[in-house]
mmCIF file with all atom_site columns, C-alpha atoms in Angstrom:
data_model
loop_
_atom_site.group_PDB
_atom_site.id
_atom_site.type_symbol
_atom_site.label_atom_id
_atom_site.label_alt_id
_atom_site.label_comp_id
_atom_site.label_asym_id
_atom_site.label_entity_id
_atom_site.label_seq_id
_atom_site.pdbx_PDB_ins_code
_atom_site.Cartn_x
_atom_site.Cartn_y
_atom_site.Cartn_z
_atom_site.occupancy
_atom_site.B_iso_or_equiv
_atom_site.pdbx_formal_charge
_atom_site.auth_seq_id
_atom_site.auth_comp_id
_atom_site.auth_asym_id
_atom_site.auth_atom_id
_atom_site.pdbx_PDB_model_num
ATOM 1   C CA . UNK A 1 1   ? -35.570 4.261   37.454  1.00 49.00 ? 1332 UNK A CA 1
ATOM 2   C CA . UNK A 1 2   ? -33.229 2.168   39.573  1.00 50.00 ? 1333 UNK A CA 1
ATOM 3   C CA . UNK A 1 3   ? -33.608 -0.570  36.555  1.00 54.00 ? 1334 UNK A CA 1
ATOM 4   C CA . UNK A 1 4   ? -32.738 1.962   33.938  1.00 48.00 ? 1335 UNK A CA 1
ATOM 5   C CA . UNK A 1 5   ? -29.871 2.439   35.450  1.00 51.00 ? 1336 UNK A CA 1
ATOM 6   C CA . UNK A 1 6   ? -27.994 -0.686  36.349  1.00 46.00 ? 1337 UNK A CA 1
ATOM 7   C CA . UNK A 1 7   ? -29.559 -1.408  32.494  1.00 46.00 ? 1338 UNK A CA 1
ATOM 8   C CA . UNK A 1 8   ? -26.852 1.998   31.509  1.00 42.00 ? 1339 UNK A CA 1
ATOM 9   C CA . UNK A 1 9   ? -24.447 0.250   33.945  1.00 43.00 ? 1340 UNK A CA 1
ATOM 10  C CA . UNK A 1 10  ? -24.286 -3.216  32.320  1.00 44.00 ? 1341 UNK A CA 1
ATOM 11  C CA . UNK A 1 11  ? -23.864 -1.619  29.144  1.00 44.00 ? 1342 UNK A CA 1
ATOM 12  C CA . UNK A 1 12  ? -20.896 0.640   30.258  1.00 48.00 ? 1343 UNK A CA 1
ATOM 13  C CA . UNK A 1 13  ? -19.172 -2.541  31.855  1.00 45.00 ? 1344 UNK A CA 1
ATOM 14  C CA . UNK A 1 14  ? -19.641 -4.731  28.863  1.00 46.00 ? 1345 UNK A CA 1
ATOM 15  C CA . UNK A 1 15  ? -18.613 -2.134  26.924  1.00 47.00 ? 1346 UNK A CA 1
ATOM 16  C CA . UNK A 1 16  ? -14.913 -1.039  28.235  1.00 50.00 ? 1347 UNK A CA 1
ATOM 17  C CA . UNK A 1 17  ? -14.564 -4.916  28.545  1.00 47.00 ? 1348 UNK A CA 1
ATOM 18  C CA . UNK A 1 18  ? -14.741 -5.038  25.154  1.00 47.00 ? 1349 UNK A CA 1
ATOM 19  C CA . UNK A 1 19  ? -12.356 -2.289  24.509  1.00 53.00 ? 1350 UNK A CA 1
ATOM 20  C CA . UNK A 1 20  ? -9.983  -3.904  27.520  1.00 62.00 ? 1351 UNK A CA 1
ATOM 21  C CA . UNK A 1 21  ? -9.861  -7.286  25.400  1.00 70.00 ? 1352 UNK A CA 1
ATOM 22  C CA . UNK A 1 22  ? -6.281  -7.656  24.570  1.00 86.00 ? 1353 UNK A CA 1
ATOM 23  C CA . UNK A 1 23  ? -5.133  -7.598  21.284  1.00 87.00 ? 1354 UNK A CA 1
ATOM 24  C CA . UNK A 1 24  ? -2.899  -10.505 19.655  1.00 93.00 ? 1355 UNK A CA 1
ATOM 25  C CA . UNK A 1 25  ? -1.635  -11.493 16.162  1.00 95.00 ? 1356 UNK A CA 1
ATOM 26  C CA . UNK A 1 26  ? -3.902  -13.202 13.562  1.00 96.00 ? 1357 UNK A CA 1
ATOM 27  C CA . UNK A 1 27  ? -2.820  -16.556 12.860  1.00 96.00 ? 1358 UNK A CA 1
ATOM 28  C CA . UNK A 1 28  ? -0.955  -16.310 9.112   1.00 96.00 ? 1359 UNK A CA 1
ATOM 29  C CA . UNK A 1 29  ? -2.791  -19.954 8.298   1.00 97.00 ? 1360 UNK A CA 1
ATOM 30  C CA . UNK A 1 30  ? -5.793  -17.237 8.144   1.00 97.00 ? 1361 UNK A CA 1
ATOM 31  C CA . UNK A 1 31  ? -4.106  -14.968 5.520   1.00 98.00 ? 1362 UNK A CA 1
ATOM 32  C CA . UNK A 1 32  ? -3.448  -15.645 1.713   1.00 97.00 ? 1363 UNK A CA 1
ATOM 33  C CA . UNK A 1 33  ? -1.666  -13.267 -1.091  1.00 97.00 ? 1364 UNK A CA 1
ATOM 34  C CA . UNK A 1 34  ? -2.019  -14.524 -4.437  1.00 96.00 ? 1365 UNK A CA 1
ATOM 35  C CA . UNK A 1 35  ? 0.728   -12.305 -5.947  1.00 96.00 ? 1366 UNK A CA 1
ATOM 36  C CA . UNK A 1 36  ? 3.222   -12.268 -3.171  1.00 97.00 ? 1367 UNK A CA 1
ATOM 37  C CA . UNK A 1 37  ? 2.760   -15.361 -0.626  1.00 97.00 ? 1368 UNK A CA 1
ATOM 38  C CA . UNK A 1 38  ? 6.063   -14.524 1.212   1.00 97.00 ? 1369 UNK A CA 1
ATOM 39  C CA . UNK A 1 39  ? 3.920   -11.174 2.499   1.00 98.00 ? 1370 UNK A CA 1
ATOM 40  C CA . UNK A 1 40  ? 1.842   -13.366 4.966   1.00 98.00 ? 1371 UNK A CA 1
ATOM 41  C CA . UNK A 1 41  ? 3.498   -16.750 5.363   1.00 97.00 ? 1372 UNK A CA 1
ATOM 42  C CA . UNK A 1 42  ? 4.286   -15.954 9.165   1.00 96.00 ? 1373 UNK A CA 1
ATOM 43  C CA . UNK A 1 43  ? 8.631   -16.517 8.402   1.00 97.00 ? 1374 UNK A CA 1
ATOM 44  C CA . UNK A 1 44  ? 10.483  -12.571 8.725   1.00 96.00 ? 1375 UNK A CA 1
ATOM 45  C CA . UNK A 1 45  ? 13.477  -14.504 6.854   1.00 96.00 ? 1376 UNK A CA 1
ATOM 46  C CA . UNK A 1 46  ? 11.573  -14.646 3.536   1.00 97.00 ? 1377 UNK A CA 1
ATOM 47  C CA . UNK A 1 47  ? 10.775  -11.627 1.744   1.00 96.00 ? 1378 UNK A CA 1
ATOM 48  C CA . UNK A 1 48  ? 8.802   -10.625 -1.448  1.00 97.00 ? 1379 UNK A CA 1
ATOM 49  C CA . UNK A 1 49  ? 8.938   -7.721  -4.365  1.00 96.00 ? 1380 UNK A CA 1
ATOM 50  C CA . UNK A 1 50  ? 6.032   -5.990  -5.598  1.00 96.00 ? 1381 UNK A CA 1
ATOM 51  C CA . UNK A 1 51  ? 5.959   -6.482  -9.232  1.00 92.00 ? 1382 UNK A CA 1
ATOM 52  C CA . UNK A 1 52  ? 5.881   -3.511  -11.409 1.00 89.00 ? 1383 UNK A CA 1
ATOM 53  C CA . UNK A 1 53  ? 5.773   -3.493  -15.326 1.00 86.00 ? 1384 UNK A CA 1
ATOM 54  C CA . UNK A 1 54  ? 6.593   -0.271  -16.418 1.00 83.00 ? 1385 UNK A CA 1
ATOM 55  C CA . UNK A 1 55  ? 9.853   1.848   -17.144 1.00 76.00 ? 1386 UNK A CA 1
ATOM 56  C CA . UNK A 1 56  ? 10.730  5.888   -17.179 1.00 82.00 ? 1387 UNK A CA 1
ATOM 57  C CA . UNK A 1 57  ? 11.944  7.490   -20.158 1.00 80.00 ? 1388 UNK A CA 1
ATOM 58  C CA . UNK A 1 58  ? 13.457  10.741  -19.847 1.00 78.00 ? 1389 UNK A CA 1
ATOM 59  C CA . UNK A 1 59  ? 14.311  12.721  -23.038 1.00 74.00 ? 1390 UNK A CA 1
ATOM 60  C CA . UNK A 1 60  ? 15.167  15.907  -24.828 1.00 69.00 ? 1391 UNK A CA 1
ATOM 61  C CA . UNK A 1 61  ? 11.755  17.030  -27.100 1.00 68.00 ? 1392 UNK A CA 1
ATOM 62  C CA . UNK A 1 62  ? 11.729  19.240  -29.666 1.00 63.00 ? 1393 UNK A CA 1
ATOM 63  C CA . UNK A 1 63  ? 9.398   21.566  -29.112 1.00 56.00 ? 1394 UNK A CA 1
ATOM 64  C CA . UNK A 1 64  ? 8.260   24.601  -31.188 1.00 53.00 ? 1395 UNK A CA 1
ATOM 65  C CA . UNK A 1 65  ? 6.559   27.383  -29.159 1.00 53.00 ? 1396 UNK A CA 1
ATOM 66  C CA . UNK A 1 66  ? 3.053   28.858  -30.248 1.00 51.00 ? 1397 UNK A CA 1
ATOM 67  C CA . UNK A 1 67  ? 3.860   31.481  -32.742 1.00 48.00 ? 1398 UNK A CA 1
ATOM 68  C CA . UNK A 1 68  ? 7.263   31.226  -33.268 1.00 49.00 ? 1399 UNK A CA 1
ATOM 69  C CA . UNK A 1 69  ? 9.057   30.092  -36.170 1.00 48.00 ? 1400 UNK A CA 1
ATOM 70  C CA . UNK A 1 70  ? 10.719  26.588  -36.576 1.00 45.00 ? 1401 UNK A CA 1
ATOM 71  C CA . UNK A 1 71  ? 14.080  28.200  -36.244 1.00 43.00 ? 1402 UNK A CA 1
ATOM 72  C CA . UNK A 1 72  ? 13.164  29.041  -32.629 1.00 44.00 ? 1403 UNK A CA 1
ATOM 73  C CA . UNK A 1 73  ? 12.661  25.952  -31.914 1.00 52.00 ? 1404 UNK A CA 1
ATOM 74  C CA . UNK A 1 74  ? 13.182  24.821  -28.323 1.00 60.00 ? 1405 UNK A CA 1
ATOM 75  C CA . UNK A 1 75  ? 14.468  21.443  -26.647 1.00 63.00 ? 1406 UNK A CA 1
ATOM 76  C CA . UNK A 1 76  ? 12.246  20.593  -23.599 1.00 69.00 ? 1407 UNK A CA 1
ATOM 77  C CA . UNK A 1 77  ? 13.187  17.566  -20.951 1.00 68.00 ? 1408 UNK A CA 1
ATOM 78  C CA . UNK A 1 78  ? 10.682  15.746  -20.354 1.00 73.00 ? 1409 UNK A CA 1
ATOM 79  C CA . UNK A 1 79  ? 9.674   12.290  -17.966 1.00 76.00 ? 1410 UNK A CA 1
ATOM 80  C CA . UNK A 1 80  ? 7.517   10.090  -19.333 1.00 74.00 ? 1411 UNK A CA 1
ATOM 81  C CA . UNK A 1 81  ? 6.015   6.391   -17.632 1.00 76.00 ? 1412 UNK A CA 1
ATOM 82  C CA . UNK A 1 82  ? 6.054   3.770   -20.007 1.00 78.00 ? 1413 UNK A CA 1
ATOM 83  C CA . UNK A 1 83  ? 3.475   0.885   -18.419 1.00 75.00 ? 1414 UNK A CA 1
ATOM 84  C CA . UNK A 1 84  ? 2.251   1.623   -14.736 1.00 83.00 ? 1415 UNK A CA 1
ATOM 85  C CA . UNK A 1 85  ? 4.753   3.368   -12.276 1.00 86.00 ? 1416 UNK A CA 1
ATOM 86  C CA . UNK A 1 86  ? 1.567   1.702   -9.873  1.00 92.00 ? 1417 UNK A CA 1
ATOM 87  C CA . UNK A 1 87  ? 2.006   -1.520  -8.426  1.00 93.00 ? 1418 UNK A CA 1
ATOM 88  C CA . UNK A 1 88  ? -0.071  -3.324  -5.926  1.00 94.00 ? 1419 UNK A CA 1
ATOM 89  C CA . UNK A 1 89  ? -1.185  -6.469  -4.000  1.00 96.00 ? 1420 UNK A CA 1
ATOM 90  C CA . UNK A 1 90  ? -4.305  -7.736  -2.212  1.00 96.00 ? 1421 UNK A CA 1
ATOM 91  C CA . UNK A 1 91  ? -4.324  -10.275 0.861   1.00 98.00 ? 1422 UNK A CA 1
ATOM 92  C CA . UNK A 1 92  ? -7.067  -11.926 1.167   1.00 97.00 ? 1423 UNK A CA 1
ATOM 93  C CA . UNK A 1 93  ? -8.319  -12.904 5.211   1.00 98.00 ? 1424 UNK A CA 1
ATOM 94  C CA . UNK A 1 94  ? -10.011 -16.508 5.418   1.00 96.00 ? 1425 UNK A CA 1
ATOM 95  C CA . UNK A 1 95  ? -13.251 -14.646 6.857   1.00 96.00 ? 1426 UNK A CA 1
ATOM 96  C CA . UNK A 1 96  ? -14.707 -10.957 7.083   1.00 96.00 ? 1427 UNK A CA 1
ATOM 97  C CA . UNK A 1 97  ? -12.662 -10.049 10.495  1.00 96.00 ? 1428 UNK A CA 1
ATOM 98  C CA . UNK A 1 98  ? -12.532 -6.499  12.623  1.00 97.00 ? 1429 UNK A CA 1
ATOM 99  C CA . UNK A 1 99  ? -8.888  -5.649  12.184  1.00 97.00 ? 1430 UNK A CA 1
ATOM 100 C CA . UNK A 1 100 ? -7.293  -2.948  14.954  1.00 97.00 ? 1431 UNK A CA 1
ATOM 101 C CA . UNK A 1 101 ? -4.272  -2.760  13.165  1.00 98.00 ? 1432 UNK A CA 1
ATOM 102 C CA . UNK A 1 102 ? -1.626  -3.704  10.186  1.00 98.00 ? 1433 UNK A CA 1
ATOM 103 C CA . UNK A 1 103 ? 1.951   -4.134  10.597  1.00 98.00 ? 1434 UNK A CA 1
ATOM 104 C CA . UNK A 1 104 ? 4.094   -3.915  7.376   1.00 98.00 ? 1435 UNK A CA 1
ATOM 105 C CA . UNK A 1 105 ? 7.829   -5.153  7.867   1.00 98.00 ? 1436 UNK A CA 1
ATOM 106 C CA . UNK A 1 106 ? 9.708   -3.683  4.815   1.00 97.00 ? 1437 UNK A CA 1
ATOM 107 C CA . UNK A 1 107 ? 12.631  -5.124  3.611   1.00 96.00 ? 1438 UNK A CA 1
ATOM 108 C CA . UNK A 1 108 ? 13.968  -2.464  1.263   1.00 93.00 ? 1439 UNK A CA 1
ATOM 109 C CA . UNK A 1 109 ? 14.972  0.942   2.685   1.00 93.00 ? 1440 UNK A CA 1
ATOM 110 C CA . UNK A 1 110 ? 12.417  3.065   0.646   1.00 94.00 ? 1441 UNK A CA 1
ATOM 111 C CA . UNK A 1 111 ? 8.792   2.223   -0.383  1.00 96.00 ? 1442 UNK A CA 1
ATOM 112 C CA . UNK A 1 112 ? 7.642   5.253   -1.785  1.00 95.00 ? 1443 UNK A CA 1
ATOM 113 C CA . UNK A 1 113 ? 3.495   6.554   -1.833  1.00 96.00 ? 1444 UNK A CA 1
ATOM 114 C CA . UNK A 1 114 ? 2.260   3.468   0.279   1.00 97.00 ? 1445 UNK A CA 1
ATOM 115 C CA . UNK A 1 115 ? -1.191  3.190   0.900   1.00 97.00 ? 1446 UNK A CA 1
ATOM 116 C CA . UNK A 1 116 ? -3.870  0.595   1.899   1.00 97.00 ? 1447 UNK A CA 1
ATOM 117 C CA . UNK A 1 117 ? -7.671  -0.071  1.066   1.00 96.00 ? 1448 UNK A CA 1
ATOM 118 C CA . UNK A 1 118 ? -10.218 -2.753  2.109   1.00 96.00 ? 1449 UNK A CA 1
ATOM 119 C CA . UNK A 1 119 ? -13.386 -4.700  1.232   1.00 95.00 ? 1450 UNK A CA 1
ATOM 120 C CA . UNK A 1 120 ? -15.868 -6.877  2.599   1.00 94.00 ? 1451 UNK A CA 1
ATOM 121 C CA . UNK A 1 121 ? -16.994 -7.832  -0.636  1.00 92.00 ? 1452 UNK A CA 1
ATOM 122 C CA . UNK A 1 122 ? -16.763 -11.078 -1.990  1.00 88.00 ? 1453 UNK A CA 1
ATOM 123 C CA . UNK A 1 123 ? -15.559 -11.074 -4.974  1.00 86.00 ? 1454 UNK A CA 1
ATOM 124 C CA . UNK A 1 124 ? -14.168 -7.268  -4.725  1.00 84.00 ? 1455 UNK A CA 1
ATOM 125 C CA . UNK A 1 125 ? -15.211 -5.178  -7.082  1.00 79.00 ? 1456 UNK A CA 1
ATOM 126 C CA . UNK A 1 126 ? -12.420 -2.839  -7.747  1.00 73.00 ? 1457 UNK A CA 1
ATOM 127 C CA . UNK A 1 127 ? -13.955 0.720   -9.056  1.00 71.00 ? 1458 UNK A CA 1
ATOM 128 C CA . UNK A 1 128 ? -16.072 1.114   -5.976  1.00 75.00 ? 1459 UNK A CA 1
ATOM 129 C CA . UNK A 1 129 ? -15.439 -1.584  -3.062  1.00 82.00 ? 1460 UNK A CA 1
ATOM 130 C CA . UNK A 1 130 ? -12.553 -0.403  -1.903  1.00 91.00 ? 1461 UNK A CA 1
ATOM 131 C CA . UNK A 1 131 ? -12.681 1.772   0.972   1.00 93.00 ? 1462 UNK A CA 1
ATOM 132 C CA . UNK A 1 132 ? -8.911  4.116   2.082   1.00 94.00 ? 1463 UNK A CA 1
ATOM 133 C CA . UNK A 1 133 ? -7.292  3.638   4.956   1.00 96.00 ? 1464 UNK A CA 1
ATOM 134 C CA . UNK A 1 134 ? -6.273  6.709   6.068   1.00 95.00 ? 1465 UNK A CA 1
ATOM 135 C CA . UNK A 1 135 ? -3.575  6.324   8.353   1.00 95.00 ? 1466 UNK A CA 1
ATOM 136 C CA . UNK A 1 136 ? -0.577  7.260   6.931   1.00 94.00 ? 1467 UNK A CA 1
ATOM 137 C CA . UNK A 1 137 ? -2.289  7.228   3.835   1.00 93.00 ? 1468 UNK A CA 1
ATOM 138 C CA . UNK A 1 138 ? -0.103  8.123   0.553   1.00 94.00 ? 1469 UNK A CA 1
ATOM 139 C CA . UNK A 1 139 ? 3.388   8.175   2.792   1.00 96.00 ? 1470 UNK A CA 1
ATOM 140 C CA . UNK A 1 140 ? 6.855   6.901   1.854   1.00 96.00 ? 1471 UNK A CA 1
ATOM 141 C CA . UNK A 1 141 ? 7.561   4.299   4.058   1.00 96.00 ? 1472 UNK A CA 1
ATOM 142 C CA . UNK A 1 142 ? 11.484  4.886   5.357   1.00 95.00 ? 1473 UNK A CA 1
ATOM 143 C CA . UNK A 1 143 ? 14.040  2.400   6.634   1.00 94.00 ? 1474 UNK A CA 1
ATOM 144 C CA . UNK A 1 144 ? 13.321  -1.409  7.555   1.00 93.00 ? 1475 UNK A CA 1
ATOM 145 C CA . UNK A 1 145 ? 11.808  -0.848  11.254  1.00 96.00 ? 1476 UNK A CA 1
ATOM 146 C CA . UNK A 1 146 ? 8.009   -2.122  11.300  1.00 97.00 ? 1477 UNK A CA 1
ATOM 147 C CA . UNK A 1 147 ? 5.038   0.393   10.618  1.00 97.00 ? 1478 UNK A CA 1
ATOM 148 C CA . UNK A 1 148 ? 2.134   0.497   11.981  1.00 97.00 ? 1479 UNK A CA 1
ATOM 149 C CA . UNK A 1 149 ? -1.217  1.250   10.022  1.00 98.00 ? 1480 UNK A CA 1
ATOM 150 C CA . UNK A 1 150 ? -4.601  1.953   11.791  1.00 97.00 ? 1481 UNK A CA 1
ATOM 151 C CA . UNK A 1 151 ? -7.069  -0.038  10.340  1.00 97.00 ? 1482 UNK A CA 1
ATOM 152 C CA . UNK A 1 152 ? -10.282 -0.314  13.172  1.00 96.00 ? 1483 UNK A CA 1
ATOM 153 C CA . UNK A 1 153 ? -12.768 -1.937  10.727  1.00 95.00 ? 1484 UNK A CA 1
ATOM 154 C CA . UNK A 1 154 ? -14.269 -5.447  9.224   1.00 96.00 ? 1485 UNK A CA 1
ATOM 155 C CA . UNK A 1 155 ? -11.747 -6.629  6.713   1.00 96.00 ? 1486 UNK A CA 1
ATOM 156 C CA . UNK A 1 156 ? -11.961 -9.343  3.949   1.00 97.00 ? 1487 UNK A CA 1
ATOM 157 C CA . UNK A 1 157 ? -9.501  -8.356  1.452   1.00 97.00 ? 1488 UNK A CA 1
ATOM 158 C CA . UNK A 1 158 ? -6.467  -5.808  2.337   1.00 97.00 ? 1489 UNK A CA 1
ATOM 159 C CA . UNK A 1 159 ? -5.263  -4.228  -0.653  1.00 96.00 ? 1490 UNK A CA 1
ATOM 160 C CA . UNK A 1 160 ? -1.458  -2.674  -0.645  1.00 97.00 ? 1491 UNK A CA 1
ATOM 161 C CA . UNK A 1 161 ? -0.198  -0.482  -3.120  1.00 96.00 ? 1492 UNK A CA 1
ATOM 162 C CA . UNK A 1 162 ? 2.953   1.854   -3.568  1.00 96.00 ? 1493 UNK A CA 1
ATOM 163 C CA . UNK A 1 163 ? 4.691   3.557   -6.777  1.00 94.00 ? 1494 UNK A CA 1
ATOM 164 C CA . UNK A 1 164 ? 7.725   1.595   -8.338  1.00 92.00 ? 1495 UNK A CA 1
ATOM 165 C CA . UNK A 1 165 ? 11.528  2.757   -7.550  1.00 91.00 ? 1496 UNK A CA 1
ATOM 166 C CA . UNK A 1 166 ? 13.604  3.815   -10.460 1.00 87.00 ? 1497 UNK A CA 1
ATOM 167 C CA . UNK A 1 167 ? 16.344  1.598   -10.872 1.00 86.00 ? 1498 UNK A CA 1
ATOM 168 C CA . UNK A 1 168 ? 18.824  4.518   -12.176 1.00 82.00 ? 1499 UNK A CA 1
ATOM 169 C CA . UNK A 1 169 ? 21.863  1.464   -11.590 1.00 86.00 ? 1500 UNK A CA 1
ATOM 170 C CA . UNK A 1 170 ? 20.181  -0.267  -14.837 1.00 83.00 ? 1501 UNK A CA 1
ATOM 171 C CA . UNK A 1 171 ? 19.579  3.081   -16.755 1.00 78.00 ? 1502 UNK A CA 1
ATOM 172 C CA . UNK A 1 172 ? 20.134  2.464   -20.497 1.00 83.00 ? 1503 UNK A CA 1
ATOM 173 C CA . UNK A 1 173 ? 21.026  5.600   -22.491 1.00 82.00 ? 1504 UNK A CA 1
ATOM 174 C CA . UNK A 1 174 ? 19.205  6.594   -25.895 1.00 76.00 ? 1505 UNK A CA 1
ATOM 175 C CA . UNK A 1 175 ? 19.062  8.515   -28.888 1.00 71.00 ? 1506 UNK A CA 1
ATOM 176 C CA . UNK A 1 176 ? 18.748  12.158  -28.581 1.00 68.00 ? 1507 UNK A CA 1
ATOM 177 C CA . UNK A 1 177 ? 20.971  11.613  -24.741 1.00 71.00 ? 1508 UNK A CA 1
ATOM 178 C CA . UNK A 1 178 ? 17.655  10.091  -23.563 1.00 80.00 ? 1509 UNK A CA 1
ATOM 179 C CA . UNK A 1 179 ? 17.599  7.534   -20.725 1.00 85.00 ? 1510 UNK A CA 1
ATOM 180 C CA . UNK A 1 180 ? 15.353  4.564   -20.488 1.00 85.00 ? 1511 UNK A CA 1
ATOM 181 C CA . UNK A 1 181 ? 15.083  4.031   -16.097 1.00 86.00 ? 1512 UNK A CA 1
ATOM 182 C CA . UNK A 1 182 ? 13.375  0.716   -15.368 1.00 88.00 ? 1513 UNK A CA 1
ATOM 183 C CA . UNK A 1 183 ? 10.874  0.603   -11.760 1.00 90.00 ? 1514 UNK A CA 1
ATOM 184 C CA . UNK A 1 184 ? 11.923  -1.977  -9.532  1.00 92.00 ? 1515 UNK A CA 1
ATOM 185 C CA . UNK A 1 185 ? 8.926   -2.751  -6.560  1.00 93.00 ? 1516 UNK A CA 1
ATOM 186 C CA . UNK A 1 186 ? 9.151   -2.158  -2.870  1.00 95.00 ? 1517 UNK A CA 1
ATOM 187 C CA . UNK A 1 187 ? 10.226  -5.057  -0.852  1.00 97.00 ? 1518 UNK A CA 1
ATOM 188 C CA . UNK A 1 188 ? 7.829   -6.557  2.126   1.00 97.00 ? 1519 UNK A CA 1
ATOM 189 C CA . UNK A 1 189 ? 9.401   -9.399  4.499   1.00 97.00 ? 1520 UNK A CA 1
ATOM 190 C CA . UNK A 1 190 ? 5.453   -9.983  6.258   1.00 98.00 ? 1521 UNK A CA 1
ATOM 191 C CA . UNK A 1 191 ? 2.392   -8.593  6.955   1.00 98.00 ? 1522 UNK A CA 1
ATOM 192 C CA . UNK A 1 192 ? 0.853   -9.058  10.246  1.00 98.00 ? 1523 UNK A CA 1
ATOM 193 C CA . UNK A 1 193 ? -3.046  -8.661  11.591  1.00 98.00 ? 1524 UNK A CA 1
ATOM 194 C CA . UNK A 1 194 ? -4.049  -7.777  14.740  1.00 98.00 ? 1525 UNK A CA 1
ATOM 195 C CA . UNK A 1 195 ? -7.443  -8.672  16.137  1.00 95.00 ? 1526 UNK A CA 1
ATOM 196 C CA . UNK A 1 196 ? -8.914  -8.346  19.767  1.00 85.00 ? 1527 UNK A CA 1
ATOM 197 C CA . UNK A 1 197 ? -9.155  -11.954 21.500  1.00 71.00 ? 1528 UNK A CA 1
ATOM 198 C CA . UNK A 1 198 ? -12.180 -13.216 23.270  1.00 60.00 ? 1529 UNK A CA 1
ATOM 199 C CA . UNK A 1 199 ? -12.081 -14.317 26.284  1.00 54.00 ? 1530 UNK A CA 1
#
């Protein structure tokens, strides 16, 4: 009995050792992004734009109601997406690695419906692989002061995604007083890792 229970003992200690290892930054040589390299290339100065290919139109429709005749005839606004209002980018880590957390440093004052997802597999396969992240999942992220993202699993690839801005300064106006409002993408300045150091 007395073994059993310096056994539960040794366990306990190794155990909130573990959870007492401090936690420190993952080196950015570990880190790639593809799309955006200035995300994870360890310099705040630089900064990168998520790229977005889409645009919003907004228009006056002519619309006739069910049952009525064509000289009742109503005009309806609507807001359409032209291409994907979407945009996204993946990091890739230079091994599968237990991540605490994710800091994102913005660099624009607004990224709107952020979100995060990760993988361990290798390649990813997009439809199912991807697993949420659920803090702060689906949240604008406001002002240029650092956010931090819960992540507290094995990570390969880290994918990032968040809806593009309207750009109403570059508005172009349209027949029919339509307006043509391109997206511009949220800006990132870096993206930092945090993993528990062994002793």
């Amino acid at each position: 009995m007395k073994i059993y229970g310096l056994f539960v003992l040794l366990i306990g200690i190794t155990g909130c050792a573990a959870l007492n290892q401090p936690i420190g930054e993952m080196a950015a040589s570990r880190l790639t992004c593809e799309s955006n390299p200035e995300f994870v290339d360890g310099n705040l100065e630089t900064e990168s734009t998520f790229a977005v290919r889409g645009f919003v139109r907004k228009a006056y429709l002519l619309h006739e109601g069910e049952g009525r005749r064509l000289a009742y005839a109503q005009q309806r606004y609507i807001t359409q997406v032209e291409g994907q209002r979407r945009t996204e980018a993946i990091i890739k880590l230079d091994a599968p690695t237990y991540i605490s957390y994710v800091e994102v440093y913005p660099g624009s004052r607004r990224i709107p419906n952020f979100a995060m997802m990760t993988t361990t597999d290798d390649p990813p396969r997009f439809d199912v692989a991807f697993e949420r992240v659920s803090d702060k999942q689906h949240q604008d992220i406001e002002g240029v002061t650092p956010v931090r993202y819960r992540i507290e699993r094995e990570v390969l690839y880290l994918r990032m995604s968040a809806d593009g801005i309207e750009d109403r300064q570059n508005s172009v106006r349209t027949a029919n007083s339509g307006v043509e409002i391109p997206l511009k993408g949220g800006v990132i300045r870096e993206v930092k890792f945090y993993i528990r150091q062994t002793p």
